[in-house]
Amino acid sequence: MGHRMEIYLSPEHAARVIAISRSFGIPAQVVGYVEASDIPRLTITGEHGTFEY
């Protein structure tokens, strides 16, 4: 299962955007986060383990 749309924004705006989405009958939730790094790396952690690329 995938996502219909992903929006990247500052955490302080997430609750408002979710409320707007739900007001139109569109389910929304926070599914992850992004943080700055000096190292070019992607880390995915889930129920099947942690994967680093």
PDB file of N, CA and C in Angstrom, residues 10-49:
ATOM      1  N   SER A  10       7.417  21.814   8.036  1.00  0.00           N
ATOM      2  CA  SER A  10       7.911  21.930   9.406  1.00  0.00           C
ATOM      3  C   SER A  10       6.926  21.271  10.369  1.00  0.00           C
ATOM      4  N   PRO A  11       7.434  20.576  11.393  1.00  0.00           N
ATOM      5  CA  PRO A  11       6.553  19.876  12.333  1.00  0.00           C
ATOM      6  C   PRO A  11       5.486  20.769  12.966  1.00  0.00           C
ATOM      7  N   GLU A  12       5.798  22.038  13.169  1.00  0.00           N
ATOM      8  CA  GLU A  12       4.818  22.921  13.816  1.00  0.00           C
ATOM      9  C   GLU A  12       3.595  23.191  12.942  1.00  0.00           C
ATOM     10  N   HIS A  13       3.665  22.870  11.652  1.00  0.00           N
ATOM     11  CA  HIS A  13       2.524  23.083  10.756  1.00  0.00           C
ATOM     12  C   HIS A  13       1.714  21.811  10.520  1.00  0.00           C
ATOM     13  N   ALA A  14       2.207  20.676  10.962  1.00  0.00           N
ATOM     14  CA  ALA A  14       1.573  19.393  10.652  1.00  0.00           C
ATOM     15  C   ALA A  14       0.135  19.299  11.154  1.00  0.00           C
ATOM     16  N   ALA A  15      -0.120  19.680  12.394  1.00  0.00           N
ATOM     17  CA  ALA A  15      -1.469  19.549  12.951  1.00  0.00           C
ATOM     18  C   ALA A  15      -2.482  20.361  12.156  1.00  0.00           C
ATOM     19  N   ARG A  16      -2.108  21.553  11.740  1.00  0.00           N
ATOM     20  CA  ARG A  16      -3.025  22.404  10.964  1.00  0.00           C
ATOM     21  C   ARG A  16      -3.305  21.802   9.591  1.00  0.00           C
ATOM     22  N   VAL A  17      -2.286  21.315   8.919  1.00  0.00           N
ATOM     23  CA  VAL A  17      -2.471  20.712   7.598  1.00  0.00           C
ATOM     24  C   VAL A  17      -3.323  19.446   7.708  1.00  0.00           C
ATOM     25  N   ILE A  18      -3.107  18.650   8.739  1.00  0.00           N
ATOM     26  CA  ILE A  18      -3.923  17.451   8.954  1.00  0.00           C
ATOM     27  C   ILE A  18      -5.376  17.843   9.192  1.00  0.00           C
ATOM     28  N   ALA A  19      -5.615  18.868   9.990  1.00  0.00           N
ATOM     29  CA  ALA A  19      -6.986  19.326  10.250  1.00  0.00           C
ATOM     30  C   ALA A  19      -7.665  19.799   8.966  1.00  0.00           C
ATOM     31  N   ILE A  20      -6.951  20.540   8.143  1.00  0.00           N
ATOM     32  CA  ILE A  20      -7.515  21.008   6.867  1.00  0.00           C
ATOM     33  C   ILE A  20      -7.854  19.812   5.985  1.00  0.00           C
ATOM     34  N   SER A  21      -6.943  18.865   5.884  1.00  0.00           N
ATOM     35  CA  SER A  21      -7.180  17.672   5.072  1.00  0.00           C
ATOM     36  C   SER A  21      -8.421  16.923   5.546  1.00  0.00           C
ATOM     37  N   ARG A  22      -8.524  16.713   6.832  1.00  0.00           N
ATOM     38  CA  ARG A  22      -9.671  15.983   7.387  1.00  0.00           C
ATOM     39  C   ARG A  22     -10.974  16.747   7.199  1.00  0.00           C
ATOM     40  N   SER A  23     -10.902  18.083   7.167  1.00  0.00           N
ATOM     41  CA  SER A  23     -12.125  18.873   6.949  1.00  0.00           C
ATOM     42  C   SER A  23     -12.709  18.625   5.562  1.00  0.00           C
ATOM     43  N   PHE A  24     -11.893  18.129   4.638  1.00  0.00           N
ATOM     44  CA  PHE A  24     -12.350  17.770   3.294  1.00  0.00           C
ATOM     45  C   PHE A  24     -12.623  16.268   3.177  1.00  0.00           C
ATOM     46  N   GLY A  25     -12.587  15.559   4.312  1.00  0.00           N
ATOM     47  CA  GLY A  25     -12.841  14.125   4.310  1.00  0.00           C
ATOM     48  C   GLY A  25     -11.669  13.286   3.834  1.00  0.00           C
ATOM     49  N   ILE A  26     -10.483  13.857   3.874  1.00  0.00           N
ATOM     50  CA  ILE A  26      -9.280  13.152   3.425  1.00  0.00           C
ATOM     51  C   ILE A  26      -8.452  12.772   4.655  1.00  0.00           C
ATOM     52  N   PRO A  27      -8.274  11.485   4.914  1.00  0.00           N
ATOM     53  CA  PRO A  27      -7.465  11.078   6.059  1.00  0.00           C
ATOM     54  C   PRO A  27      -6.020  11.561   5.906  1.00  0.00           C
ATOM     55  N   ALA A  28      -5.406  11.928   7.004  1.00  0.00           N
ATOM     56  CA  ALA A  28      -4.018  12.402   6.968  1.00  0.00           C
ATOM     57  C   ALA A  28      -3.335  12.045   8.279  1.00  0.00           C
ATOM     58  N   GLN A  29      -2.024  11.851   8.201  1.00  0.00           N
ATOM     59  CA  GLN A  29      -1.245  11.561   9.401  1.00  0.00           C
ATOM     60  C   GLN A  29       0.232  11.827   9.132  1.00  0.00           C
ATOM     61  N   VAL A  30       0.986  11.994  10.181  1.00  0.00           N
ATOM     62  CA  VAL A  30       2.438  12.119  10.072  1.00  0.00           C
ATOM     63  C   VAL A  30       2.989  10.701   9.936  1.00  0.00           C
ATOM     64  N   VAL A  31       3.833  10.469   8.926  1.00  0.00           N
ATOM     65  CA  VAL A  31       4.376   9.126   8.699  1.00  0.00           C
ATOM     66  C   VAL A  31       5.890   9.059   8.851  1.00  0.00           C
ATOM     67  N   GLY A  32       6.530  10.175   9.133  1.00  0.00           N
ATOM     68  CA  GLY A  32       7.978  10.163   9.287  1.00  0.00           C
ATOM     69  C   GLY A  32       8.516  11.558   9.496  1.00  0.00           C
ATOM     70  N   TYR A  33       9.813  11.671   9.451  1.00  0.00           N
ATOM     71  CA  TYR A  33      10.443  12.974   9.619  1.00  0.00           C
ATOM     72  C   TYR A  33      11.774  12.991   8.878  1.00  0.00           C
ATOM     73  N   VAL A  34      12.291  14.174   8.673  1.00  0.00           N
ATOM     74  CA  VAL A  34      13.569  14.384   7.999  1.00  0.00           C
ATOM     75  C   VAL A  34      14.446  15.200   8.926  1.00  0.00           C
ATOM     76  N   GLU A  35      15.706  14.841   9.027  1.00  0.00           N
ATOM     77  CA  GLU A  35      16.632  15.652   9.820  1.00  0.00           C
ATOM     78  C   GLU A  35      17.899  15.926   9.025  1.00  0.00           C
ATOM     79  N   ALA A  36      18.499  17.047   9.323  1.00  0.00           N
ATOM     80  CA  ALA A  36      19.741  17.439   8.649  1.00  0.00           C
ATOM     81  C   ALA A  36      20.879  16.524   9.082  1.00  0.00           C
ATOM     82  N   SER A  37      21.824  16.310   8.168  1.00  0.00           N
ATOM     83  CA  SER A  37      22.984  15.474   8.471  1.00  0.00           C
ATOM     84  C   SER A  37      24.163  15.920   7.618  1.00  0.00           C
ATOM     85  N   ASP A  38      25.350  15.776   8.164  1.00  0.00           N
ATOM     86  CA  ASP A  38      26.564  16.058   7.401  1.00  0.00           C
ATOM     87  C   ASP A  38      26.953  14.861   6.531  1.00  0.00           C
ATOM     88  N   ILE A  39      26.326  13.720   6.789  1.00  0.00           N
ATOM     89  CA  ILE A  39      26.629  12.483   6.072  1.00  0.00           C
ATOM     90  C   ILE A  39      25.476  12.177   5.114  1.00  0.00           C
ATOM     91  N   PRO A  40      25.763  11.902   3.832  1.00  0.00           N
ATOM     92  CA  PRO A  40      24.693  11.549   2.897  1.00  0.00           C
ATOM     93  C   PRO A  40      24.196  10.127   3.182  1.00  0.00           C
ATOM     94  N   ARG A  41      23.135  10.021   3.965  1.00  0.00           N
ATOM     95  CA  ARG A  41      22.655   8.713   4.405  1.00  0.00           C
ATOM     96  C   ARG A  41      21.143   8.736   4.542  1.00  0.00           C
ATOM     97  N   LEU A  42      20.516   7.611   4.236  1.00  0.00           N
ATOM     98  CA  LEU A  42      19.091   7.419   4.440  1.00  0.00           C
ATOM     99  C   LEU A  42      18.934   6.241   5.387  1.00  0.00           C
ATOM    100  N   THR A  43      18.204   6.433   6.483  1.00  0.00           N
ATOM    101  CA  THR A  43      17.946   5.359   7.435  1.00  0.00           C
ATOM    102  C   THR A  43      16.446   5.130   7.511  1.00  0.00           C
ATOM    103  N   ILE A  44      16.034   3.896   7.279  1.00  0.00           N
ATOM    104  CA  ILE A  44      14.623   3.528   7.372  1.00  0.00           C
ATOM    105  C   ILE A  44      14.494   2.502   8.483  1.00  0.00           C
ATOM    106  N   THR A  45      13.663   2.794   9.490  1.00  0.00           N
ATOM    107  CA  THR A  45      13.443   1.891  10.607  1.00  0.00           C
ATOM    108  C   THR A  45      11.979   1.493  10.628  1.00  0.00           C
ATOM    109  N   GLY A  46      11.721   0.205  10.676  1.00  0.00           N
ATOM    110  CA  GLY A  46      10.347  -0.281  10.683  1.00  0.00           C
ATOM    111  C   GLY A  46      10.261  -1.633  11.354  1.00  0.00           C
ATOM    112  N   GLU A  47       9.122  -2.270  11.182  1.00  0.00           N
ATOM    113  CA  GLU A  47       8.876  -3.546  11.850  1.00  0.00           C
ATOM    114  C   GLU A  47       9.791  -4.667  11.354  1.00  0.00           C
ATOM    115  N   HIS A  48      10.409  -4.488  10.196  1.00  0.00           N
ATOM    116  CA  HIS A  48      11.288  -5.518   9.638  1.00  0.00           C
ATOM    117  C   HIS A  48      12.775  -5.195   9.828  1.00  0.00           C
ATOM    118  N   GLY A  49      13.076  -4.181  10.636  1.00  0.00           N
ATOM    119  CA  GLY A  49      14.465  -3.859  10.910  1.00  0.00           C
ATOM    120  C   GLY A  49      14.840  -2.446  10.508  1.00  0.00           C
TER     121      GLY A  49
END
